[in-house]
Short mmCIF file of C-alpha atoms (C1' of nucleotides) in Angstrom, two decimals:
data_model
loop_
_atom_site.label_atom_id
_atom_site.label_comp_id
_atom_site.label_asym_id
_atom_site.label_seq_id
_atom_site.Cartn_x
_atom_site.Cartn_y
_atom_site.Cartn_z
CA MET A 3 9.34 -30.40 21.09
CA PRO A 4 8.67 -31.41 17.73
CA PRO A 5 6.87 -34.71 17.78
CA LYS A 6 6.13 -37.01 14.87
CA PRO A 7 4.33 -37.33 11.52
CA LYS A 8 0.97 -35.33 11.25
CA THR A 9 -1.71 -36.53 9.85
CA GLU A 10 -2.72 -34.64 6.63
CA PHE A 11 -5.64 -33.16 8.53
CA GLU A 12 -3.61 -32.22 11.46
CA ARG A 13 -1.50 -30.33 8.55
CA GLN A 14 -4.76 -28.62 7.53
CA GLN A 15 -5.88 -27.43 11.25
CA LEU A 16 -2.19 -25.91 11.72
CA ARG A 17 -2.55 -24.17 8.32
CA THR A 18 -5.94 -22.77 9.22
CA LEU A 19 -4.50 -21.83 12.74
CA ILE A 20 -1.64 -19.73 11.47
CA MET A 21 -4.37 -18.36 8.70
CA ASP A 22 -6.66 -17.26 11.43
CA ALA A 23 -4.03 -15.72 13.76
CA ALA A 24 -2.55 -13.87 10.73
CA ARG A 25 -6.17 -12.62 9.24
CA GLU A 26 -6.91 -11.15 12.78
CA LEU A 27 -3.56 -9.31 13.13
CA PHE A 28 -4.05 -8.26 9.48
CA VAL A 29 -7.61 -7.24 9.56
CA SER A 30 -6.79 -5.03 12.96
CA ARG A 31 -3.48 -3.51 11.87
CA GLY A 32 -2.97 -3.86 8.09
CA VAL A 33 -0.69 -6.43 6.38
CA GLU A 34 2.21 -4.42 6.07
CA ALA A 35 2.67 -3.58 10.23
CA VAL A 36 2.17 -7.47 10.65
CA THR A 37 5.26 -9.41 11.19
CA MET A 38 5.65 -13.10 10.02
CA ARG A 39 7.47 -13.41 14.07
CA GLU A 40 4.42 -11.50 15.64
CA ILE A 41 1.74 -14.58 13.78
CA ALA A 42 4.05 -17.03 14.59
CA LYS A 43 4.00 -15.95 18.57
CA ARG A 44 0.27 -15.66 18.51
CA ILE A 45 -0.03 -19.07 17.94
CA GLY A 46 3.12 -20.26 20.28
CA TYR A 47 5.31 -21.54 17.12
CA SER A 48 8.38 -20.34 15.85
CA ALA A 49 8.46 -17.85 13.12
CA THR A 50 9.65 -20.25 10.60
CA SER A 51 7.29 -23.18 11.20
CA ILE A 52 4.94 -20.48 8.89
CA TYR A 53 7.13 -21.21 5.85
CA LEU A 54 6.48 -24.97 6.06
CA HIS A 55 2.91 -24.06 5.21
CA PHE A 56 3.02 -21.10 3.10
CA ALA A 57 6.31 -20.12 0.29
CA ASP A 58 6.29 -16.66 1.70
CA LYS A 59 3.80 -13.79 3.28
CA GLU A 60 2.58 -13.13 0.04
CA ALA A 61 1.16 -16.53 -0.23
CA LEU A 62 0.28 -16.23 3.10
CA ILE A 63 -1.92 -13.28 2.29
CA ARG A 64 -3.19 -14.56 -1.12
CA ALA A 65 -4.42 -17.77 1.04
CA ILE A 66 -6.46 -15.39 3.62
CA CYS A 67 -7.85 -13.12 1.03
CA ASP A 68 -8.63 -16.45 -0.97
CA THR A 69 -11.09 -17.60 1.78
CA ASP A 70 -12.02 -14.15 1.90
CA PHE A 71 -13.32 -13.67 -1.18
CA LEU A 72 -15.33 -17.38 0.03
CA ALA A 73 -16.80 -15.10 2.81
CA LEU A 74 -18.02 -12.04 0.96
CA ALA A 75 -19.83 -14.45 -1.10
CA ASP A 76 -21.18 -16.25 1.41
CA ALA A 77 -22.30 -12.71 2.91
CA LEU A 78 -23.53 -11.40 0.04
CA LYS A 79 -25.69 -14.53 -1.22
CA ASN A 80 -28.39 -13.88 1.39
CA ASN A 81 -29.51 -10.99 -0.64
CA LEU A 82 -30.18 -13.52 -3.13
CA VAL A 83 -33.57 -14.73 -1.91
CA ILE A 84 -35.06 -10.99 -2.36
CA THR A 85 -37.26 -11.40 -5.09
CA ASP A 86 -37.58 -8.22 -6.43
CA PRO A 87 -34.57 -7.93 -9.07
CA VAL A 88 -34.39 -4.05 -8.58
CA GLU A 89 -34.29 -4.48 -4.98
CA ARG A 90 -32.06 -7.37 -4.62
CA MET A 91 -29.36 -5.17 -6.85
CA LEU A 92 -29.46 -2.60 -4.30
CA ALA A 93 -29.52 -4.97 -1.31
CA PHE A 94 -26.22 -6.68 -2.63
CA GLY A 95 -24.98 -3.29 -3.29
CA ARG A 96 -25.26 -1.93 0.55
CA GLY A 97 -24.07 -5.60 1.57
CA TYR A 98 -21.10 -5.57 -0.45
CA ALA A 99 -20.51 -1.84 1.19
CA GLN A 100 -21.11 -3.23 4.55
CA PHE A 101 -18.64 -5.83 4.19
CA ALA A 102 -15.99 -2.93 2.86
CA LEU A 103 -16.53 -0.64 5.92
CA ASN A 104 -16.69 -3.14 8.38
CA TYR A 105 -13.16 -4.74 7.50
CA PRO A 106 -11.60 -1.91 6.00
CA ASN A 107 -8.03 -3.58 5.99
CA HIS A 108 -9.61 -6.89 4.73
CA TYR A 109 -10.90 -5.17 1.84
CA ARG A 110 -7.88 -3.32 1.22
CA MET A 111 -6.06 -6.60 1.02
CA MET A 112 -8.51 -7.87 -1.44
CA PHE A 113 -9.40 -4.78 -3.59
CA MET A 114 -7.28 -2.28 -3.10
CA THR A 115 -3.62 -3.71 -3.48
CA GLU A 116 -2.36 -5.12 -6.61
CA HIS A 117 -1.61 -8.77 -5.97
CA PRO A 118 0.09 -11.21 -8.91
CA PRO A 119 -2.88 -12.54 -11.15
CA CYS A 120 -4.50 -15.10 -9.04
CA ASP A 121 -3.85 -18.67 -10.40
CA PRO A 122 -7.15 -20.41 -10.56
CA GLU A 123 -5.20 -23.63 -10.26
CA ILE A 124 -4.49 -22.73 -6.55
CA SER A 125 -7.56 -20.71 -5.25
CA SER A 126 -9.78 -22.41 -3.38
CA VAL A 127 -12.88 -20.37 -4.78
CA GLN A 128 -14.44 -21.75 -7.89
CA GLN A 129 -14.87 -19.28 -10.39
CA ASN A 130 -18.58 -18.75 -11.80
CA ASN A 131 -19.95 -20.73 -9.08
CA ALA A 132 -22.65 -18.37 -7.45
CA GLU A 133 -22.15 -19.94 -3.78
CA GLN A 134 -18.08 -18.96 -3.94
CA ASP A 135 -17.52 -15.93 -6.44
CA ALA A 136 -19.14 -12.81 -5.75
CA TYR A 137 -18.36 -11.30 -9.21
CA PHE A 138 -20.30 -13.90 -10.45
CA GLN A 139 -23.00 -13.00 -8.11
CA LEU A 140 -23.08 -9.32 -9.30
CA LYS A 141 -23.10 -10.67 -12.87
CA ILE A 142 -26.11 -12.28 -12.34
CA VAL A 143 -27.97 -9.97 -9.88
CA VAL A 144 -27.42 -7.35 -12.65
CA ASN A 145 -28.41 -9.56 -15.43
CA GLU A 146 -31.33 -10.45 -14.09
CA VAL A 147 -32.16 -6.16 -13.85
CA PHE A 148 -31.21 -6.54 -17.30
CA LEU A 149 -33.06 -9.45 -18.51
CA ALA A 150 -36.61 -7.91 -17.04
CA GLY A 151 -36.03 -4.86 -19.40
CA LYS A 152 -35.23 -2.54 -16.38
CA PHE A 153 -32.06 -0.89 -18.02
CA LYS A 154 -31.88 1.98 -20.44
CA PRO A 155 -32.96 0.90 -23.80
CA ASP A 156 -29.29 1.83 -25.32
CA LEU A 157 -27.57 -0.06 -22.51
CA LYS A 158 -26.72 -3.42 -24.35
CA ASP A 159 -23.69 -4.65 -22.50
CA SER A 160 -24.79 -6.20 -18.91
CA GLU A 161 -21.39 -6.91 -17.51
CA LEU A 162 -20.19 -3.15 -18.75
CA ILE A 163 -22.89 -2.43 -16.33
CA ALA A 164 -22.09 -4.40 -13.52
CA GLN A 165 -18.63 -2.87 -13.81
CA THR A 166 -19.87 0.24 -13.45
CA VAL A 167 -22.08 -0.83 -10.40
CA TRP A 168 -19.17 -2.27 -8.90
CA ALA A 169 -16.85 0.98 -9.57
CA GLY A 170 -19.53 3.15 -8.00
CA MET A 171 -19.32 1.06 -4.92
CA HIS A 172 -16.01 0.72 -4.90
CA GLY A 173 -15.03 4.24 -5.42
CA VAL A 174 -17.17 5.37 -2.24
CA CYS A 175 -15.97 2.60 -0.15
CA ALA A 176 -12.25 3.20 -1.09
CA LEU A 177 -12.32 6.74 -1.01
CA GLN A 178 -13.75 6.58 2.91
CA ILE A 179 -10.96 3.57 3.57
CA SER A 180 -7.97 5.61 2.40
CA MET A 181 -9.20 9.36 2.93
CA ALA A 182 -11.90 9.61 5.35
CA ASN A 183 -9.48 11.11 8.00
CA ASP A 184 -8.22 13.67 5.08
CA ILE A 185 -9.22 17.35 6.75
CA TRP A 186 -8.59 18.94 3.31
CA VAL A 187 -12.24 17.17 2.33
CA ASN A 188 -15.22 17.95 4.00
CA TRP A 189 -16.96 14.75 3.84
CA ALA A 190 -20.25 14.04 3.84
CA GLY A 191 -21.32 11.42 6.18
CA ILE A 192 -20.29 7.99 4.56
CA GLU A 193 -24.11 6.60 4.63
CA GLN A 194 -25.10 9.67 3.05
CA ARG A 195 -22.63 9.30 0.17
CA LEU A 196 -23.49 5.53 -0.32
CA GLN A 197 -27.00 6.29 -0.69
CA MET A 198 -26.34 8.93 -2.94
CA MET A 199 -24.09 6.61 -5.42
CA GLN A 200 -26.49 3.93 -5.24
CA LEU A 201 -29.77 6.60 -6.00
CA THR A 202 -27.14 8.32 -9.11
CA LEU A 203 -26.29 4.92 -10.26
CA MET A 204 -29.93 3.73 -10.37
CA ARG A 205 -31.31 6.95 -12.04
CA GLY A 206 -28.40 6.52 -14.50
CA LEU A 207 -28.99 3.22 -15.53
CA MET A 208 -32.64 2.37 -15.29
CA ARG A 209 -35.19 3.29 -17.68
CA ASP A 210 -37.31 6.20 -16.71
CA MET B 25 33.89 15.97 0.38
CA PRO B 26 31.77 17.96 2.07
CA PRO B 27 32.26 21.70 1.87
CA LYS B 28 30.67 24.48 3.56
CA PRO B 29 27.59 26.36 4.85
CA LYS B 30 25.31 26.30 1.82
CA THR B 31 22.84 29.21 0.79
CA GLU B 32 19.55 28.86 1.42
CA PHE B 33 18.95 28.39 -2.76
CA GLU B 34 21.24 25.59 -2.61
CA ARG B 35 19.69 23.89 0.02
CA GLN B 36 16.35 23.90 -1.49
CA GLN B 37 17.72 22.90 -4.78
CA LEU B 38 19.12 19.47 -3.14
CA ARG B 39 15.84 19.25 -1.37
CA THR B 40 14.22 19.31 -4.85
CA LEU B 41 16.66 16.91 -6.50
CA ILE B 42 16.45 14.31 -4.02
CA MET B 43 12.55 15.13 -4.39
CA ASP B 44 12.94 14.60 -8.09
CA ALA B 45 14.71 11.47 -7.90
CA ALA B 46 12.49 9.86 -5.51
CA ARG B 47 9.32 10.55 -7.53
CA GLU B 48 11.09 9.33 -10.55
CA LEU B 49 11.71 6.01 -9.00
CA PHE B 50 8.49 5.79 -6.88
CA VAL B 51 6.16 6.52 -10.08
CA SER B 52 8.02 4.01 -11.92
CA ARG B 53 7.93 1.19 -9.37
CA GLY B 54 5.94 2.23 -6.17
CA VAL B 55 7.13 3.75 -2.92
CA GLU B 56 7.26 0.62 -1.18
CA ALA B 57 9.60 -1.15 -3.79
CA VAL B 58 12.28 1.72 -3.67
CA THR B 59 14.96 2.12 -0.80
CA MET B 60 16.37 4.97 0.68
CA ARG B 61 19.62 4.02 -0.08
CA GLU B 62 18.49 3.61 -4.07
CA ILE B 63 17.22 7.12 -3.97
CA ALA B 64 20.61 8.81 -2.69
CA LYS B 65 22.60 6.48 -5.06
CA ARG B 66 20.70 8.15 -8.04
CA ILE B 67 22.05 11.26 -6.90
CA GLY B 68 25.27 10.50 -6.24
CA TYR B 69 24.72 10.85 -2.35
CA SER B 70 24.75 8.65 0.73
CA ALA B 71 21.53 7.73 2.11
CA THR B 72 21.77 9.41 5.40
CA SER B 73 22.09 12.67 3.51
CA ILE B 74 18.28 12.27 2.59
CA TYR B 75 17.59 12.53 6.52
CA LEU B 76 18.91 16.10 6.47
CA HIS B 77 16.62 17.58 4.50
CA PHE B 78 13.41 15.08 5.41
CA ALA B 79 12.60 13.66 8.47
CA ASP B 80 11.90 10.49 7.31
CA LYS B 81 10.39 8.49 4.23
CA GLU B 82 7.32 9.03 5.16
CA ALA B 83 7.95 12.66 5.01
CA LEU B 84 9.24 12.58 2.03
CA ILE B 85 6.73 11.02 0.46
CA ARG B 86 4.70 13.28 1.69
CA ALA B 87 6.61 15.97 0.32
CA ILE B 88 6.20 14.42 -3.06
CA CYS B 89 2.81 14.09 -2.88
CA ASP B 90 2.31 17.52 -2.04
CA THR B 91 3.50 19.00 -4.84
CA ASP B 92 1.97 16.51 -7.28
CA PHE B 93 -1.04 17.69 -5.74
CA LEU B 94 -0.30 21.05 -7.33
CA ALA B 95 0.64 19.20 -10.47
CA LEU B 96 -2.52 17.79 -10.53
CA ALA B 97 -4.44 20.96 -9.88
CA ASP B 98 -2.18 22.69 -12.62
CA ALA B 99 -3.37 20.15 -15.10
CA LEU B 100 -6.78 20.30 -14.69
CA LYS B 101 -6.78 23.86 -14.28
CA ASN B 102 -6.67 24.17 -18.11
CA ASN B 103 -10.33 22.50 -18.42
CA LEU B 104 -11.52 25.73 -16.78
CA VAL B 105 -11.55 27.75 -20.28
CA ILE B 106 -14.50 25.62 -21.33
CA THR B 107 -17.07 28.20 -20.95
CA ASP B 108 -20.14 25.28 -20.87
CA PRO B 109 -20.73 24.06 -17.05
CA VAL B 110 -21.49 20.54 -18.35
CA GLU B 111 -18.73 20.14 -20.80
CA ARG B 112 -16.28 21.69 -18.60
CA MET B 113 -17.38 19.26 -15.67
CA LEU B 114 -17.00 16.19 -18.28
CA ALA B 115 -13.68 17.35 -19.53
CA PHE B 116 -12.77 18.17 -16.08
CA GLY B 117 -13.65 14.31 -14.81
CA ARG B 118 -11.53 13.23 -18.31
CA GLY B 119 -8.29 14.98 -16.79
CA TYR B 120 -8.86 13.59 -13.57
CA ALA B 121 -8.99 10.06 -14.94
CA GLN B 122 -5.82 10.39 -17.31
CA PHE B 123 -4.01 11.83 -14.56
CA ALA B 124 -4.51 8.64 -12.55
CA LEU B 125 -3.77 6.49 -15.25
CA ASN B 126 -0.88 8.12 -16.65
CA TYR B 127 0.72 8.17 -13.12
CA PRO B 128 -0.98 5.31 -11.43
CA ASN B 129 1.87 4.91 -8.54
CA HIS B 130 1.19 8.38 -8.19
CA TYR B 131 -2.18 8.18 -8.09
CA ARG B 132 -1.77 5.47 -5.43
CA MET B 133 0.44 7.18 -3.47
CA MET B 134 -1.99 10.24 -3.26
CA PHE B 135 -5.72 8.67 -3.11
CA MET B 136 -5.04 4.86 -2.23
CA THR B 137 -2.82 4.87 0.74
CA GLU B 138 -3.73 5.92 4.25
CA HIS B 139 -1.74 8.97 5.19
CA PRO B 140 -1.70 10.81 8.38
CA PRO B 141 -3.83 13.61 7.90
CA CYS B 142 -2.23 16.29 6.02
CA ASP B 143 -1.14 19.14 8.10
CA PRO B 144 -2.34 22.51 6.45
CA GLU B 145 0.67 24.37 8.26
CA ILE B 146 3.22 22.51 6.55
CA SER B 147 1.37 21.84 3.14
CA SER B 148 2.80 23.96 0.39
CA VAL B 149 -0.75 23.57 -1.24
CA GLN B 150 -3.25 26.83 -0.70
CA GLN B 151 -6.62 25.08 0.27
CA ASN B 152 -9.63 26.69 -1.03
CA ASN B 153 -6.99 28.29 -4.05
CA ALA B 154 -8.65 27.28 -7.32
CA GLU B 155 -5.00 27.18 -8.82
CA GLN B 156 -3.80 24.67 -6.41
CA ASP B 157 -6.43 22.80 -4.73
CA ALA B 158 -8.13 20.08 -7.43
CA TYR B 159 -10.88 19.31 -4.95
CA PHE B 160 -11.51 23.03 -4.66
CA GLN B 161 -11.75 23.03 -8.26
CA LEU B 162 -13.96 20.20 -8.71
CA LYS B 163 -16.33 21.81 -5.86
CA ILE B 164 -16.24 25.21 -8.15
CA VAL B 165 -17.35 23.09 -11.58
CA VAL B 166 -19.70 21.24 -9.98
CA ASN B 167 -21.33 24.11 -8.20
CA GLU B 168 -21.68 25.94 -11.39
CA VAL B 169 -23.64 23.26 -13.03
CA PHE B 170 -25.75 23.41 -9.64
CA LEU B 171 -26.08 27.02 -10.04
CA ALA B 172 -26.81 26.74 -13.98
CA GLY B 173 -29.94 24.31 -12.61
CA LYS B 174 -28.92 21.49 -14.46
CA PHE B 175 -29.24 19.11 -11.86
CA LYS B 176 -32.43 17.43 -10.91
CA PRO B 177 -34.45 19.36 -8.34
CA ASP B 178 -34.26 17.10 -5.83
CA LEU B 179 -30.41 17.57 -5.44
CA LYS B 180 -29.60 20.12 -3.20
CA ASP B 181 -26.18 19.50 -1.76
CA SER B 182 -23.82 20.49 -4.43
CA GLU B 183 -20.88 19.31 -2.29
CA LEU B 184 -22.22 15.84 -1.84
CA ILE B 185 -22.69 15.70 -5.83
CA ALA B 186 -19.28 16.37 -6.17
CA GLN B 187 -18.33 13.83 -3.65
CA THR B 188 -20.21 11.55 -5.76
CA VAL B 189 -18.91 12.18 -9.07
CA TRP B 190 -15.50 11.96 -7.86
CA ALA B 191 -15.92 8.75 -6.14
CA GLY B 192 -17.69 7.44 -9.46
CA MET B 193 -14.17 8.32 -11.35
CA HIS B 194 -11.98 6.95 -8.57
CA GLY B 195 -14.00 3.86 -8.63
CA VAL B 196 -13.17 3.35 -11.97
CA CYS B 197 -9.28 4.36 -11.73
CA ALA B 198 -8.71 2.50 -8.64
CA LEU B 199 -10.20 -0.90 -9.50
CA GLN B 200 -8.17 -0.18 -12.81
CA ILE B 201 -4.97 0.43 -11.03
CA SER B 202 -5.36 -2.37 -8.57
CA MET B 203 -7.10 -5.23 -10.32
CA ALA B 204 -6.28 -4.56 -14.12
CA ASN B 205 -4.54 -7.46 -14.30
CA ASP B 206 -6.87 -9.93 -12.23
CA ILE B 207 -7.88 -12.65 -14.72
CA TRP B 208 -10.84 -13.54 -12.53
CA VAL B 209 -13.06 -10.54 -13.95
CA ASN B 210 -13.62 -10.32 -17.66
CA TRP B 211 -12.87 -6.10 -17.70
CA ALA B 212 -14.28 -4.15 -20.33
CA GLY B 213 -12.05 -1.80 -21.84
CA ILE B 214 -10.88 0.99 -19.39
CA GLU B 215 -11.93 3.65 -22.12
CA GLN B 216 -15.22 2.20 -22.15
CA ARG B 217 -15.49 1.92 -18.43
CA LEU B 218 -14.53 5.30 -17.80
CA GLN B 219 -16.90 6.44 -20.85
CA MET B 220 -19.69 4.33 -19.13
CA MET B 221 -19.39 5.97 -15.46
CA GLN B 222 -19.74 9.25 -17.11
CA LEU B 223 -22.69 8.61 -18.68
CA THR B 224 -23.85 7.23 -16.04
CA LEU B 225 -23.15 9.80 -13.60
CA MET B 226 -24.39 12.26 -16.12
CA ARG B 227 -28.08 10.97 -16.78
CA GLY B 228 -28.39 10.07 -13.02
CA LEU B 229 -27.13 13.74 -11.98
CA MET B 230 -28.62 16.03 -14.68
CA ARG B 231 -32.47 16.89 -15.17
CA ASP B 232 -33.70 15.44 -17.99
"C1'" DG C 29 48.29 31.78 9.48
"C1'" DT C 30 46.78 28.78 13.28
"C1'" DT C 31 43.12 27.87 15.30
"C1'" DG C 32 38.36 26.86 16.65
"C1'" DT C 33 33.86 26.42 15.07
"C1'" DT C 34 30.33 24.73 12.76
"C1'" DA C 35 28.03 22.89 8.28
"C1'" DA C 36 27.53 18.98 5.29
"C1'" DA C 37 28.72 15.04 4.23
"C1'" DT C 38 30.40 10.33 4.92
"C1'" DT C 39 30.91 5.33 7.15
"C1'" DA C 40 29.47 2.45 10.84
"C1'" DA C 41 26.54 0.55 13.41
"C1'" DC C 42 21.37 -0.58 15.20
"C1'" DG C 43 17.40 -2.78 15.32
"C1'" DA C 44 13.97 -5.22 12.59
"C1'" DT C 45 12.24 -7.61 8.95
"C1'" DG C 46 11.29 -11.48 5.66
"C1'" DT C 47 13.47 -15.46 4.60
"C1'" DT C 48 17.16 -19.69 4.26
"C1'" DA C 49 20.26 -22.86 6.31
"C1'" DA C 50 21.94 -25.77 9.74
"C1'" DG C 51 20.75 -28.08 13.91
"C1'" DT C 52 17.71 -31.20 17.08
"C1'" DA C 53 14.48 -34.36 18.80
"C1'" DA C 54 11.31 -38.02 18.45
"C1'" DA C 55 8.61 -41.18 16.10
"C1'" DA C 56 8.56 -44.51 12.16
"C1'" DA C 57 11.11 -48.07 9.14
"C1'" DG C 58 14.35 -51.31 8.60
"C1'" DC D 17 19.32 -51.22 17.62
"C1'" DT D 18 20.04 -48.09 13.75
"C1'" DT D 19 18.57 -45.29 9.90
"C1'" DT D 20 15.42 -42.60 7.82
"C1'" DT D 21 12.05 -39.05 7.99
"C1'" DT D 22 9.24 -35.40 9.79
"C1'" DA D 23 8.18 -31.28 13.13
"C1'" DC D 24 10.06 -28.10 14.29
"C1'" DT D 25 13.83 -24.78 16.54
"C1'" DT D 26 17.49 -22.35 16.66
"C1'" DA D 27 21.37 -19.39 14.16
"C1'" DA D 28 22.32 -16.51 10.75
"C1'" DC D 29 21.73 -13.59 6.22
"C1'" DA D 30 20.67 -9.70 3.50
"C1'" DT D 31 18.14 -5.82 3.38
"C1'" DC D 32 15.85 -1.93 5.14
"C1'" DG D 33 14.99 2.59 7.73
"C1'" DT D 34 16.96 5.13 10.68
"C1'" DT D 35 20.62 7.05 14.48
"C1'" DA D 36 25.35 7.80 15.80
"C1'" DA D 37 29.67 8.65 15.22
"C1'" DT D 38 33.33 10.65 12.27
"C1'" DT D 39 35.17 13.26 8.49
"C1'" DT D 40 36.42 16.90 5.56
"C1'" DA D 41 36.38 21.52 4.34
"C1'" DA D 42 35.03 26.40 4.47
"C1'" DC D 43 34.76 30.46 7.59
"C1'" DA D 44 35.36 33.63 11.76
"C1'" DA D 45 38.35 35.43 15.23
"C1'" DC D 46 43.01 36.44 17.16
#
DNA sequence: GTTGTTAAATTAACGATGTTAAGTAAAAAG
DNA sequence: CTTTTTACTTAACATCGTTAATTTAACAAC
């Protein structure tokens, strides 16, 4: 039953319908385990219909990632109301970890798998817009601590500090996602590990 | 030309021939991109022959991982000759990162993808054997610093410290492997980021 | 030495996947 | 009323991991 020309709005609507169905499946079982046919069935379409809206599976994944970067930025921006720069940075880190651990398959898709470099032409995320770009938010949050003179005096590169903080939190989250079930390691509780990382980063970066 | 019974040695030999060919391909292009047929062709066998030695692709990957944990432990144990515990821990971290960045596809296979929990019955790595178990090495190295009273006095859980150090280094390496080509982030040099992480961890963990 | 038996390998084939090509129905355009 | 365009579907393809059926060759028993 293939009807008639669709308005641009209807096209967008179907596009997001596909993305929402795909996201739900990806998040619950990971991108590899989900087939195009399955996504299509979920929304009552044929598999090939997806290709009218996305060039291939990779493009679909990328598009979803893209809107999820928005979701991450949106979730994190709530912390920006905290006035104390140091408290804000800590809350920001906790929020980031919470996102990672609440949506591990998502997080894996966004930060643990190599995607071809994201084309800013196509991306719906505006880089360096604090509302939309979580990395930009991180830079701001760290830089405000930096400007407040809270870091050790020999630390002069604010962005390098930001990348270190990111790496530290990412390390804990990524190991948790990939290796939590590995009986080889007698893991401490994830909450404990997160707190320990934040404590260590703080002590290592902040002025005494 | 399929001849007759092989001695156990010949079977082992073919098994490692398969593993070596597979490893080389996996390391250069990642596990997903390499097909069983390709591995087989590389050693002049038919694809199905591999299944006479490994239950499936996953089992082959796991077997390779397994021997690579040995390789990692072997590479890292050279640092154990360093006498000063703190210097030894630093060198250990650098060695770990070097392994990760020299063999990124390997590292991804070992630490960045979820494998079903490793069965110690099957594994050829002896857990808690310092010669073979890199995580055990890490625990020892950290614990020696701990016993030397070098950590901050309120840090009482040596294994939690080890896991934090691991997470920090893993974070830098993992982001490098997955996101180095992401133009979104203005990455500092990888060497700089590694050094900054080590500096920060040290300052955050060690007694003043 | 012929004849089974068995191990090691192969070729054929299966089902699933991402994807492309060809076809179809209905609305719009002329 | 015809023609074109649009949204979709079904068929089909190549490739993948994997299994089944088949071949080949060495050994064992008589």
